CSV table of C-alpha atoms in Angstrom, one decimal:
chain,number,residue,atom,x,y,z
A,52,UNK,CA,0.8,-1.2,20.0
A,53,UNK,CA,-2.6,-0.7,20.5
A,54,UNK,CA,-4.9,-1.8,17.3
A,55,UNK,CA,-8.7,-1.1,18.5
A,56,UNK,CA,-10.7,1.4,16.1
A,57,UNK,CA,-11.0,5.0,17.7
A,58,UNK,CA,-14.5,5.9,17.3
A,59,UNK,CA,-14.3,7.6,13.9
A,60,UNK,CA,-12.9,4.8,12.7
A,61,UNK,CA,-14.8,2.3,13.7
A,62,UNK,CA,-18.0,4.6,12.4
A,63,UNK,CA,-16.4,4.7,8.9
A,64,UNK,CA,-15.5,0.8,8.9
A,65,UNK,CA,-18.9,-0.1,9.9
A,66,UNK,CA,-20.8,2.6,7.8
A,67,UNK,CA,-18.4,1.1,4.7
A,68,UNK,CA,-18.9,-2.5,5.3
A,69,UNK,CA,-22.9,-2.0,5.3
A,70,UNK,CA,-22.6,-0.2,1.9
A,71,UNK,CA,-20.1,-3.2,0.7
A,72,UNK,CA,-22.6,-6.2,1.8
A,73,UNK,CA,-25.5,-4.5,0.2
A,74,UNK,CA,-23.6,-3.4,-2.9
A,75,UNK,CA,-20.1,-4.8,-4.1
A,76,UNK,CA,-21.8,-8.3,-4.7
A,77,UNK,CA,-20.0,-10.5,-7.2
A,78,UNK,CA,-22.6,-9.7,-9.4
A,79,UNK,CA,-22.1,-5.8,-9.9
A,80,UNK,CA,-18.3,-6.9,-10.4
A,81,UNK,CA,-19.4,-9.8,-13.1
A,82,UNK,CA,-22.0,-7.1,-14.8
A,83,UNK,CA,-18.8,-4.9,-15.8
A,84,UNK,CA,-17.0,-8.0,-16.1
A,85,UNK,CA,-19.0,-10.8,-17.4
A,86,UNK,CA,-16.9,-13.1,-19.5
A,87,UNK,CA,-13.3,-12.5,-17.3
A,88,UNK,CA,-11.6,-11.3,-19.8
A,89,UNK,CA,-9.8,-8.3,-20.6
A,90,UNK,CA,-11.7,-5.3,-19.9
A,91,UNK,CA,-14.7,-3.6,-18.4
A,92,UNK,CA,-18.0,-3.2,-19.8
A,93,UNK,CA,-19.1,0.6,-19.8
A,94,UNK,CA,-22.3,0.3,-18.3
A,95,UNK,CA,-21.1,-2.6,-15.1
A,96,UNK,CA,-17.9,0.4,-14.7
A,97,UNK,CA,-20.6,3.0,-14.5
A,98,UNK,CA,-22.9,1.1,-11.2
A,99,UNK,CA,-19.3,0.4,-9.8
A,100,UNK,CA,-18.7,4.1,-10.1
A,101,UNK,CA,-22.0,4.8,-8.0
A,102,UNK,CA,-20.9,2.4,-5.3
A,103,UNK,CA,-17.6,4.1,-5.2
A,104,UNK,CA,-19.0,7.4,-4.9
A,105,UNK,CA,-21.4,6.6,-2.0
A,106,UNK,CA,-18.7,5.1,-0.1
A,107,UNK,CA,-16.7,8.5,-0.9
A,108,UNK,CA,-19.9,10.2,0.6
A,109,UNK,CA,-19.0,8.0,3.4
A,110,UNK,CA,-15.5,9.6,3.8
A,111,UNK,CA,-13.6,6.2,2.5
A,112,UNK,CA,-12.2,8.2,-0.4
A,113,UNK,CA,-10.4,10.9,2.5
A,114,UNK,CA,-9.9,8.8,4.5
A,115,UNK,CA,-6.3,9.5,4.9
A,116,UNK,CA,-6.6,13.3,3.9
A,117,UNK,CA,-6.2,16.1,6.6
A,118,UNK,CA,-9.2,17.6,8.2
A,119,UNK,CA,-8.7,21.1,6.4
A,120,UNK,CA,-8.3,19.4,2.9
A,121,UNK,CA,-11.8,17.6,3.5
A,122,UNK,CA,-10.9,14.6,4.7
A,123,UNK,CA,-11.4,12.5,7.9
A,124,UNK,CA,-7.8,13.1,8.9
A,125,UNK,CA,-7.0,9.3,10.2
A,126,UNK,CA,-3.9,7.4,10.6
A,127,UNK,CA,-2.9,4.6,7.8
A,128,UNK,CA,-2.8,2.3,10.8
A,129,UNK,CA,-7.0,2.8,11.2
A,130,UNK,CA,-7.2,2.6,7.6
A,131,UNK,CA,-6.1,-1.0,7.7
A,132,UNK,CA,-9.0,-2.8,8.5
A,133,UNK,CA,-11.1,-0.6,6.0
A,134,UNK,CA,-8.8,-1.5,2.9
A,135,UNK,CA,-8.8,-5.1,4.4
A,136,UNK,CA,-12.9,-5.0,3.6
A,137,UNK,CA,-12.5,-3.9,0.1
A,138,UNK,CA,-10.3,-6.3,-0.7
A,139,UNK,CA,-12.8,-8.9,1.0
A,140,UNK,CA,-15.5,-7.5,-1.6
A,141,UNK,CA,-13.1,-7.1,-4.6
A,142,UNK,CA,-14.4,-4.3,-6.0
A,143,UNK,CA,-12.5,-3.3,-9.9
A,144,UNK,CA,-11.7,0.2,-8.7
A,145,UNK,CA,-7.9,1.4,-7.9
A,146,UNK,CA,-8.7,1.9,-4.3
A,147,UNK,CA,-5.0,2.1,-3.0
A,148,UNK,CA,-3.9,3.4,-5.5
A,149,UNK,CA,-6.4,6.6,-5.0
A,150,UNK,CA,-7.3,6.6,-1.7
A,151,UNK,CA,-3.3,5.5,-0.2
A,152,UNK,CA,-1.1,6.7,-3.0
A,153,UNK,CA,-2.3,9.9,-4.5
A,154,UNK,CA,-4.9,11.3,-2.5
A,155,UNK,CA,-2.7,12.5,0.3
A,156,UNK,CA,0.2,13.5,-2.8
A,157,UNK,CA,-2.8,15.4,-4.1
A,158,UNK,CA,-3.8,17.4,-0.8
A,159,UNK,CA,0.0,17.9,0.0
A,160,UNK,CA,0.4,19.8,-3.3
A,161,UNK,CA,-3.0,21.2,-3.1
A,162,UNK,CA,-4.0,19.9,-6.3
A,163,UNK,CA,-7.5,21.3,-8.4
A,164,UNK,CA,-8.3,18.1,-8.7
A,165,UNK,CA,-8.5,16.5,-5.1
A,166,UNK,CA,-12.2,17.6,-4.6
A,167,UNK,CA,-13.4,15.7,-7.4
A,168,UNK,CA,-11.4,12.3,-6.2
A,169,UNK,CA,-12.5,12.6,-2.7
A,170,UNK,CA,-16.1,13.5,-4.3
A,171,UNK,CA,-15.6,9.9,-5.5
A,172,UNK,CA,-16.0,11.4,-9.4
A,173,UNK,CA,-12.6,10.7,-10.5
A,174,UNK,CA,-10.1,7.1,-10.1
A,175,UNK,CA,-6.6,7.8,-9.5
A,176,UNK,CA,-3.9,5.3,-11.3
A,177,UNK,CA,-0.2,5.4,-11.0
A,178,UNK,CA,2.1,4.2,-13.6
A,179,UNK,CA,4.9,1.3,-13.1
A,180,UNK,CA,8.1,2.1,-14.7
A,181,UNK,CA,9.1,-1.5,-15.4
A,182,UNK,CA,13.0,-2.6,-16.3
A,183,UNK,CA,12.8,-3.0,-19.5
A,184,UNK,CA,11.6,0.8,-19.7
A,185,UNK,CA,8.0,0.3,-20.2
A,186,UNK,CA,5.5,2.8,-18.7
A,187,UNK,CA,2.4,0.4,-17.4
A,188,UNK,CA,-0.6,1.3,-15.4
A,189,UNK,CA,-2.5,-1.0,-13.3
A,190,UNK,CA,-6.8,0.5,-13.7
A,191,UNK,CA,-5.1,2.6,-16.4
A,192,UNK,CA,-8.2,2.0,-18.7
A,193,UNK,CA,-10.5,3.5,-15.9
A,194,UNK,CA,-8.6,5.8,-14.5
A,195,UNK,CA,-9.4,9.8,-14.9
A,196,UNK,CA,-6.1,10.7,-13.6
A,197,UNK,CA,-2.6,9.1,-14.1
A,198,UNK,CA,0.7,9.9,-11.7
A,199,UNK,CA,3.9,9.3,-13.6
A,200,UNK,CA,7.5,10.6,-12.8
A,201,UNK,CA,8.5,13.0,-15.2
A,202,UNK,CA,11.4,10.8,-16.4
A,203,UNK,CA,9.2,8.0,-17.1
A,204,UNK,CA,10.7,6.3,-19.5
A,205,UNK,CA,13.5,5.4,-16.5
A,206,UNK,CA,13.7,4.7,-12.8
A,207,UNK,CA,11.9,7.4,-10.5
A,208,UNK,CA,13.1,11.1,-10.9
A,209,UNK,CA,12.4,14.3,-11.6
A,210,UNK,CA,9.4,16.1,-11.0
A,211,UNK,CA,6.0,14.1,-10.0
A,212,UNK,CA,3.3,14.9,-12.4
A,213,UNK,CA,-0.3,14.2,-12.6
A,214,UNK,CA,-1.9,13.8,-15.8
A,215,UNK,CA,-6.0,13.3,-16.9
A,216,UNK,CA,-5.9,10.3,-19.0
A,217,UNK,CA,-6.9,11.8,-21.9
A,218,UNK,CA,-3.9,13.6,-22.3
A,219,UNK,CA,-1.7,10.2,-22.3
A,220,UNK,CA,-2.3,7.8,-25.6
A,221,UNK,CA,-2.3,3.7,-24.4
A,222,UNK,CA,-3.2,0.6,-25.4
A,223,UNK,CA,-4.4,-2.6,-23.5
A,224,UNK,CA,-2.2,-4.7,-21.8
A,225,UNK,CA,-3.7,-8.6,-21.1
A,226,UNK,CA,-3.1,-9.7,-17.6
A,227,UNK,CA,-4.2,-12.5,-15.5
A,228,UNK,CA,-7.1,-10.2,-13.9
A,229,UNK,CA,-8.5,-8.1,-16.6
A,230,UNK,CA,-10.6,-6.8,-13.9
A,231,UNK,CA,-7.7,-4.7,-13.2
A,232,UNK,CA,-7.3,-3.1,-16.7
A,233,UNK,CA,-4.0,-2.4,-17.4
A,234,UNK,CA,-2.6,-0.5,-19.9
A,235,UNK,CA,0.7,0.7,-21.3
A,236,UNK,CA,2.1,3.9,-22.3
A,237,UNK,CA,2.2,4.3,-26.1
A,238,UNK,CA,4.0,7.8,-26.0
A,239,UNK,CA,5.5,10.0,-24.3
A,240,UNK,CA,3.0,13.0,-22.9
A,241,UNK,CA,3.2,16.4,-24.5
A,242,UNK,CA,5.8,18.4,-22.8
A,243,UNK,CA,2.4,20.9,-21.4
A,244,UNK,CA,1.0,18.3,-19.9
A,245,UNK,CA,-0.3,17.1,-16.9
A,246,UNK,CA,0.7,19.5,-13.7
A,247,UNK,CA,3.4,19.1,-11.8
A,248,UNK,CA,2.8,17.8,-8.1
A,249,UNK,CA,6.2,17.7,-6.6
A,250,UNK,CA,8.8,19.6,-8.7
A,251,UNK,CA,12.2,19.4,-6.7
A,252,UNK,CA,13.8,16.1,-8.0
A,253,UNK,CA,14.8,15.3,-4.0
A,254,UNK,CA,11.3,16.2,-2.9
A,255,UNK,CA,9.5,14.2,-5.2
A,256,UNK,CA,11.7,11.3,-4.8
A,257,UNK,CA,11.2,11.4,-1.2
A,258,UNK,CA,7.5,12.1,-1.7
A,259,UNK,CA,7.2,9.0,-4.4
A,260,UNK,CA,9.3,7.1,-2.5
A,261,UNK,CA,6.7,7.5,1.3
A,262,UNK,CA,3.6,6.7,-1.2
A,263,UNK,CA,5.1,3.2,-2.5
A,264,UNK,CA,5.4,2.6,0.7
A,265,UNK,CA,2.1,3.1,1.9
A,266,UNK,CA,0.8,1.5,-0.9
A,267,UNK,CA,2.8,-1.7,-0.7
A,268,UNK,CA,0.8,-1.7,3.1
A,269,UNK,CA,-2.3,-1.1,1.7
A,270,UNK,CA,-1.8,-4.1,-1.0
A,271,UNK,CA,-1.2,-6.4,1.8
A,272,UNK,CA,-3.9,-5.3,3.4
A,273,UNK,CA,-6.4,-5.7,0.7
A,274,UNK,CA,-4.6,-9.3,0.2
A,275,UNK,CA,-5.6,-10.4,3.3
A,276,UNK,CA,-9.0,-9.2,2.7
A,277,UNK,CA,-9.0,-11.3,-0.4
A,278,UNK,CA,-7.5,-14.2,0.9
A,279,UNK,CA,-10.3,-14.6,3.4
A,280,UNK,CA,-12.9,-14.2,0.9
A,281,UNK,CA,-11.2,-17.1,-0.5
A,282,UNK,CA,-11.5,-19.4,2.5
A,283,UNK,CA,-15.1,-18.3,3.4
A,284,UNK,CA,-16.0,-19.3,-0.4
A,285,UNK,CA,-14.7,-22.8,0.3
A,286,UNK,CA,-15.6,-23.3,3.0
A,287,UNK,CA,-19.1,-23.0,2.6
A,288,UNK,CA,-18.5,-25.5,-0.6
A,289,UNK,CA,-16.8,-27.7,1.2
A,290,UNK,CA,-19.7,-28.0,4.2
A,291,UNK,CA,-22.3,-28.7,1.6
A,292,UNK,CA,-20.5,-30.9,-1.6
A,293,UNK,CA,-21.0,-34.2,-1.1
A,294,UNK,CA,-19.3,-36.9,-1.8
A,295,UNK,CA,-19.3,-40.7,-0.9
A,296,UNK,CA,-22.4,-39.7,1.2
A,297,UNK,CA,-20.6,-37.0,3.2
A,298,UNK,CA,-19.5,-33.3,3.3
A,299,UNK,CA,-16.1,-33.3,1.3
A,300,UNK,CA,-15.1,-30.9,4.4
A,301,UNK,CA,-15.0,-33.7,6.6
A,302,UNK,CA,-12.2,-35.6,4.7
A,303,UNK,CA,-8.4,-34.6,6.5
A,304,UNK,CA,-6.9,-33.9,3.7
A,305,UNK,CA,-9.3,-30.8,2.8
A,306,UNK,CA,-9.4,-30.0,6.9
A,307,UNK,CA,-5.6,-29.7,6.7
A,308,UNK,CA,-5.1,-28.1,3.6
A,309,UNK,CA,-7.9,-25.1,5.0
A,310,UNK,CA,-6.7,-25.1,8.1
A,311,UNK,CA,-2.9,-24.3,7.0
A,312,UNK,CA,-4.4,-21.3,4.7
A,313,UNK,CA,-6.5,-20.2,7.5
A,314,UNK,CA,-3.3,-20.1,9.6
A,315,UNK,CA,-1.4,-18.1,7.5
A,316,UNK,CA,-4.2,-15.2,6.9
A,317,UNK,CA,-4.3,-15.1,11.1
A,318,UNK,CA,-0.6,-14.8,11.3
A,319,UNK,CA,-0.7,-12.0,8.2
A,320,UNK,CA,-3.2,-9.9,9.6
A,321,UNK,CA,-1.6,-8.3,12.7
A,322,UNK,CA,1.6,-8.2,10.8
A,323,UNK,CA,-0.2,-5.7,8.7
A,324,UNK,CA,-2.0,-4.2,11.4
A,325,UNK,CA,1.5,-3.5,13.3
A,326,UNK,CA,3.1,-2.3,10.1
A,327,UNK,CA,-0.3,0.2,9.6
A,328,UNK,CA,1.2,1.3,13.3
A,329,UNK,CA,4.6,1.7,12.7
A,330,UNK,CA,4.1,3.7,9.4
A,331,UNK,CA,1.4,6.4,11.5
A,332,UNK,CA,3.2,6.2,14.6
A,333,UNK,CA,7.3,6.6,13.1
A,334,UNK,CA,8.5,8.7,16.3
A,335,UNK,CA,6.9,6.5,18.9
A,336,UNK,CA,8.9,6.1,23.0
A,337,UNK,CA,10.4,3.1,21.9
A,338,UNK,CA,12.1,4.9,18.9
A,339,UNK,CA,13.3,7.8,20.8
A,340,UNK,CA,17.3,7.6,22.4
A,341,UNK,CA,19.1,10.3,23.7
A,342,UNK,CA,22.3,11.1,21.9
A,343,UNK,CA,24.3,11.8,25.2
A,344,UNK,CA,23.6,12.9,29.1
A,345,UNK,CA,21.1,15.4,29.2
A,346,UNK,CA,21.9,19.4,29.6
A,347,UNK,CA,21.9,19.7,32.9
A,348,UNK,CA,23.8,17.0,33.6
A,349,UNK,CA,26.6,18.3,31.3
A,350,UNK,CA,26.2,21.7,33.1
A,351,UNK,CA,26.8,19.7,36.5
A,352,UNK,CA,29.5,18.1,35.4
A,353,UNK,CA,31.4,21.2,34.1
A,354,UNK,CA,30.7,23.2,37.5
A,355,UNK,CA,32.6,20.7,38.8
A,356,UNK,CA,35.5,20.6,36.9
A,357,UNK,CA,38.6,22.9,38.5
A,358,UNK,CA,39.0,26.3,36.8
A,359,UNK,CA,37.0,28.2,38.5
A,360,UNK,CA,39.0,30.7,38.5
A,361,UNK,CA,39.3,31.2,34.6
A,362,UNK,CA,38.4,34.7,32.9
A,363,UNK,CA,34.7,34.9,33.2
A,364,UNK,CA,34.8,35.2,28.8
A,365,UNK,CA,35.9,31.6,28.6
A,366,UNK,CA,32.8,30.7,30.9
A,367,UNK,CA,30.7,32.7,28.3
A,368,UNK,CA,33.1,31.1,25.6
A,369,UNK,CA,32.6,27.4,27.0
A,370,UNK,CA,28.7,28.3,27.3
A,371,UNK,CA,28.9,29.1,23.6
A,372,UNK,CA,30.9,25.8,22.4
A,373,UNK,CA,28.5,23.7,24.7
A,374,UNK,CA,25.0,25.5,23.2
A,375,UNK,CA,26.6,24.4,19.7
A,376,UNK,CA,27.3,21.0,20.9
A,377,UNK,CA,24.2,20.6,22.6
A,378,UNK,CA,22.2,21.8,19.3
A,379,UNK,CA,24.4,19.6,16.9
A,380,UNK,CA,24.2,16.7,19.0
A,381,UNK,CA,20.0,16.7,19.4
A,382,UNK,CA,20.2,17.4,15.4
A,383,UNK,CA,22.4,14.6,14.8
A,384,UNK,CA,19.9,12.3,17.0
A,385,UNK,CA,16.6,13.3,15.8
A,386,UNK,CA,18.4,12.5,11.7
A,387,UNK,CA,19.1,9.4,13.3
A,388,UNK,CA,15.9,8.7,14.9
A,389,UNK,CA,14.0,9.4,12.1
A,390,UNK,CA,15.8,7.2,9.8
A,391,UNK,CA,15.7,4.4,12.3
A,392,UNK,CA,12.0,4.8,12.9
A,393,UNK,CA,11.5,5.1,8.7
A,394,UNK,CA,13.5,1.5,8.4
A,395,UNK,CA,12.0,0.3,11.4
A,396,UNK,CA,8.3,1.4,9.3
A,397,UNK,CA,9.2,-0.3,6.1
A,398,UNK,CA,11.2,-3.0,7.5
A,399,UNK,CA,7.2,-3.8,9.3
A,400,UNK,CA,6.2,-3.0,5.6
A,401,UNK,CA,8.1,-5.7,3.8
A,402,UNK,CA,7.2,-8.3,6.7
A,403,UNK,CA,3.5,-7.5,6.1
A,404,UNK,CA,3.9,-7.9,2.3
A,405,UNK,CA,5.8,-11.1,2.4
A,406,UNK,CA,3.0,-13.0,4.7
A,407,UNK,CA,-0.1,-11.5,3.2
A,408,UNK,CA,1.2,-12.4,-0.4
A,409,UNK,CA,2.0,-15.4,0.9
A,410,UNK,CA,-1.3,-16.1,2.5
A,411,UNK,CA,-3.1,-15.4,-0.4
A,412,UNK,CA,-0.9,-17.6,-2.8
A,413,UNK,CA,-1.6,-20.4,-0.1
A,414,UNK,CA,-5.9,-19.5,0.0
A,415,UNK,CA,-5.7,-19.3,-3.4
A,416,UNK,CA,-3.7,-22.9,-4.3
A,417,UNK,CA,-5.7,-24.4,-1.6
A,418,UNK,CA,-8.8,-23.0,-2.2
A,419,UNK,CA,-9.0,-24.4,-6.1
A,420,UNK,CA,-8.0,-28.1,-4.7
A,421,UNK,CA,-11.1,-28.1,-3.1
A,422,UNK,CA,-13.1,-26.9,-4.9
A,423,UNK,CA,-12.1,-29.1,-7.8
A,424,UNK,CA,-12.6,-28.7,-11.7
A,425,UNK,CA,-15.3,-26.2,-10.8
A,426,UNK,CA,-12.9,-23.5,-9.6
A,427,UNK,CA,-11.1,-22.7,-12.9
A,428,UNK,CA,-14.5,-21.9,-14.4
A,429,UNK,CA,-15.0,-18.3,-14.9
A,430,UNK,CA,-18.6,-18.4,-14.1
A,431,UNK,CA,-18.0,-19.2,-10.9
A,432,UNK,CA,-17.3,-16.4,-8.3
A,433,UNK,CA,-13.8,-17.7,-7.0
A,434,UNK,CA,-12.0,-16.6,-10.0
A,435,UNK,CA,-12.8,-13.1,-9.2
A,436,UNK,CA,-10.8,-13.2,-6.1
A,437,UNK,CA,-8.0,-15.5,-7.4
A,438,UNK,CA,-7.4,-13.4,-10.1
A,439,UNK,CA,-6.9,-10.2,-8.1
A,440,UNK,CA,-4.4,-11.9,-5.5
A,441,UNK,CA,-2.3,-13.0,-8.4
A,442,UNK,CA,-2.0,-10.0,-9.9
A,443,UNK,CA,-1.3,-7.8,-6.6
A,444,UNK,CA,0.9,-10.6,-5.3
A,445,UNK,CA,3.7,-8.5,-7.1
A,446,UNK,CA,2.4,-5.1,-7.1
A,447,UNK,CA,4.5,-2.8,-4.7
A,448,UNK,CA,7.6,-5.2,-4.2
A,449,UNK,CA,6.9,-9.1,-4.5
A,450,UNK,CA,7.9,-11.5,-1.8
A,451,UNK,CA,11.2,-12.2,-3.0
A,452,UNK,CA,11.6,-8.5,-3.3
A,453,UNK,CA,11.1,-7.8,0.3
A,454,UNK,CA,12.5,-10.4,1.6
A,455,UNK,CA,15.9,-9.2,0.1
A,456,UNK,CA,15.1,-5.6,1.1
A,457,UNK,CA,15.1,-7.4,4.9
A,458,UNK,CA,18.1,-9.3,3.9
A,459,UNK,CA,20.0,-6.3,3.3
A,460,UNK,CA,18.7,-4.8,6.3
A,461,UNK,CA,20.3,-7.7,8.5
A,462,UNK,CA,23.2,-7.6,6.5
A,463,UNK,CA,22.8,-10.3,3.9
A,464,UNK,CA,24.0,-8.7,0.9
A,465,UNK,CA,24.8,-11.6,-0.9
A,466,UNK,CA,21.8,-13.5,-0.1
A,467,UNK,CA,19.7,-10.4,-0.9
A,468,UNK,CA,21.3,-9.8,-4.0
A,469,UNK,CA,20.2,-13.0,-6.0
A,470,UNK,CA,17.1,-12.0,-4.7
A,471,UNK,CA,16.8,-8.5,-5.3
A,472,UNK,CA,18.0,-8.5,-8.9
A,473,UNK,CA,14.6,-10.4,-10.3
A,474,UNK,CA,12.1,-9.5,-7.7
A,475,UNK,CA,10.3,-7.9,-10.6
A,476,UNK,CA,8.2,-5.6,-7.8
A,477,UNK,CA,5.2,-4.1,-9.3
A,478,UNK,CA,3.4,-1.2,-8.5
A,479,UNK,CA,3.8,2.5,-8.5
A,480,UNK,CA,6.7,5.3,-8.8
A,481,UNK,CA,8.8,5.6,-5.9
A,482,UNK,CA,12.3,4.2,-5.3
A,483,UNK,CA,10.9,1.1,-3.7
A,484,UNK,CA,9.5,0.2,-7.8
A,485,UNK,CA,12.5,1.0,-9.5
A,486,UNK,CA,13.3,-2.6,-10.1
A,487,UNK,CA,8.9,-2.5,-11.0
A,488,UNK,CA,7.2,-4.5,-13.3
A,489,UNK,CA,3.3,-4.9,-13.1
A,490,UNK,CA,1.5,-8.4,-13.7
């Protein structure tokens, strides 16, 4: 696996992270969010719109959109460090969500409306069917446009639509980062509504299915990035609070409990990274197997066999059997292949989720002990991060959730049942959220 940035890449991740530092300060998100509580003010949600649309000038937005669509055309694995910054800055916009899930759903189905998102000039949301039937969306109150299964009152099926928000009624939902805005689906949308993206039930299964996957990697990705905002927070408090004469930072106790967060964001990084290279990379040389000798091998074998003196029409007979053989057999291997390589991909998916969730639960936990009473103000900036990691912590499949989708993949059913059956796994349509519920 090779991780390094091509040079288009690495343009756009440096090009990003300049507009980030200079812009998505925790002062534009506390301007649109002043008091932490449940919702955005208008005019901080406007200035976050203008950062949003200069890093969609950028290319951010496209990032993961082909070429001829207007996009840059990369890989999800060179996306990985980009999403990783934005979750470092923690700016209130549904950036998976739009640039991961439904930007490349949008360009697949050539949708009017994918200028305007990769323009920057219109949020993307996606709506959580949860178990007890409820309809939630996570950025739902900012959002312009809203993907929902068409059987949305149930688990993922039917047709994939996408609807402006105007045409779906809500209400507010409180969560532990109102930053996030979610909402709920009061009714069901007019039966005219919306447009369908994906209208065979197979297709848009399958389709749904591919972009909760990518954006369960792109929520660990943006967990990491928020996990080491954390730590840098702290640390710098830790270096210059005093107490008993001395930097608390010097005292073991903080050392160890920094040092153990710090360990688990370096080990959750390249899991993520790797996982960003499995899902771009599915039918890579170490994925490929051939089903059986090769052709010309077979071929050798036969001239060898005795016979030769058979009615040249069984030769043209055997030719025939073997040309049917031969074609069922590299069928049968490239099926196979490519639902080894798509476990293989989401297998690296659910590792990636289970350590960067873990990681940020850990930055968070430790990063509130040191600080101290301070740390569960709201005017101070750590809340802003804590908040999110909480509340993404479960989106797209939570750690128990995962780690019983690797269970069964290893064969520990009954393990991975107990498991499975309350993961409660937020975030997004697809078959990965049927078991969803948002936070």
């Amino acid at each position: 696996m090779d991780f390094e940035l091509d040079q288009e890449a690495a343009a756009l991740l440096a090009a990003a992270g300049a507009v980030l530092d200079a812009e998505a300060t925790p002062g534009l998100i506390r301007a649109a969010w002043p008091d932490g509580g449940q919702s955005l003010r208008p005019a901080g949600l406007e200035q976050i719109r203008k950062v949003w649309a200069t890093l969609a000038d950028q290319g951010v937005v496209g990032a993961l959109v082909g070429e001829d669509d207007g996009g840059l055309g990369l890989d999800l694995g060179h996306a990985v460090p980009l999403l990783e910054r934005l979750g470092y800055v923690g700016l209130p916009v549904p950036a998976v969500e739009t640039i991961v899930h439904a930007a490349p759903l949008l360009a697949a189905a050539g949708h009017p409306a994918l200028p305007d998102v990769l323009a920057g000039r219109a949020l993307v949301a996606v709506g959580t069917v949860t178990a007890a039937g409820e309809t939630l969306v996570p950025h739902g109150q900012q959002a312009d446009l809203v993907i929902l299964p068409e059987d949305h009152t149930g688990p993922p099926g039917g047709a994939l639509r996408v609807f402006a928000a105007g045409e779906l009624a809500w209400e507010p939902v409180a969560t532990v980062d109102g930053a996030r805005a979610l909402a709920r689906l009061t009714a069901a949308p007019a039966d005219d509504a919306g447009a369908v993206l994906v209208r065979d039930p197979e297709a848009a299964r399958a389709a749904a299915d591919a972009a909760w996957w990518r954006a369960s990697l792109g929520t660990s990705a943006v967990l990491v990035g928020l996990a080491a905002r954390m730590l840098s927070i702290t640390i710098a408090y830790v270096k210059q609070r005093q107490q008993f004469g001395v930097p608390v930072g010097s005292f073991q106790a903080i050392k160890h409990a920094l040092a153990s967060a710090h360990i688990a964001v370096e080990f959750a990084r390249p899991a993520v990274l790797a996982a960003g290279w499995e899902q771009a990379h599915p039918d890579s040389p170490a994925a490929g197997l051939a089903a059986g000798p090769p052709r010309a091998a077979r071929d050798a074998q036969a001239a060898t066999d005795p016979g030769d003196d058979r009615d040249p029409r069984d030769d043209r007979d055997d030719r025939a059997a073997r040309d049917a053989r031969d074609a069922r057999d590299a069928r049968d291997a490239r099926d196979a292949r490519d639902a080894r390589d798509a476990r293989d991909a989401r297998d690296a998916t659910s590792v990636a989720k289970v350590l960067a969730a873990d990681a940020a639960r850990l930055a968070a936990r430790a990063s509130i002990q040191c600080h101290g009473a301070i740390a569960y103000t709201t005017e101070y900036d750590l809340h802003l991060f804590a908040k999110r990691a909480w509340a993404l912590i479960p989106a797209y499949g939570d750690p128990a959730w995962h780690r019983a989708h690797l269970a069964r993949g290893l064969g520990l059913r009954d393990k991975a049942a107990g498991a499975g059956a309350g993961a409660a796994a937020g975030g997004g349509v697809g078959a990965g959220a049927a078991a969803a519920a948002a936070s």
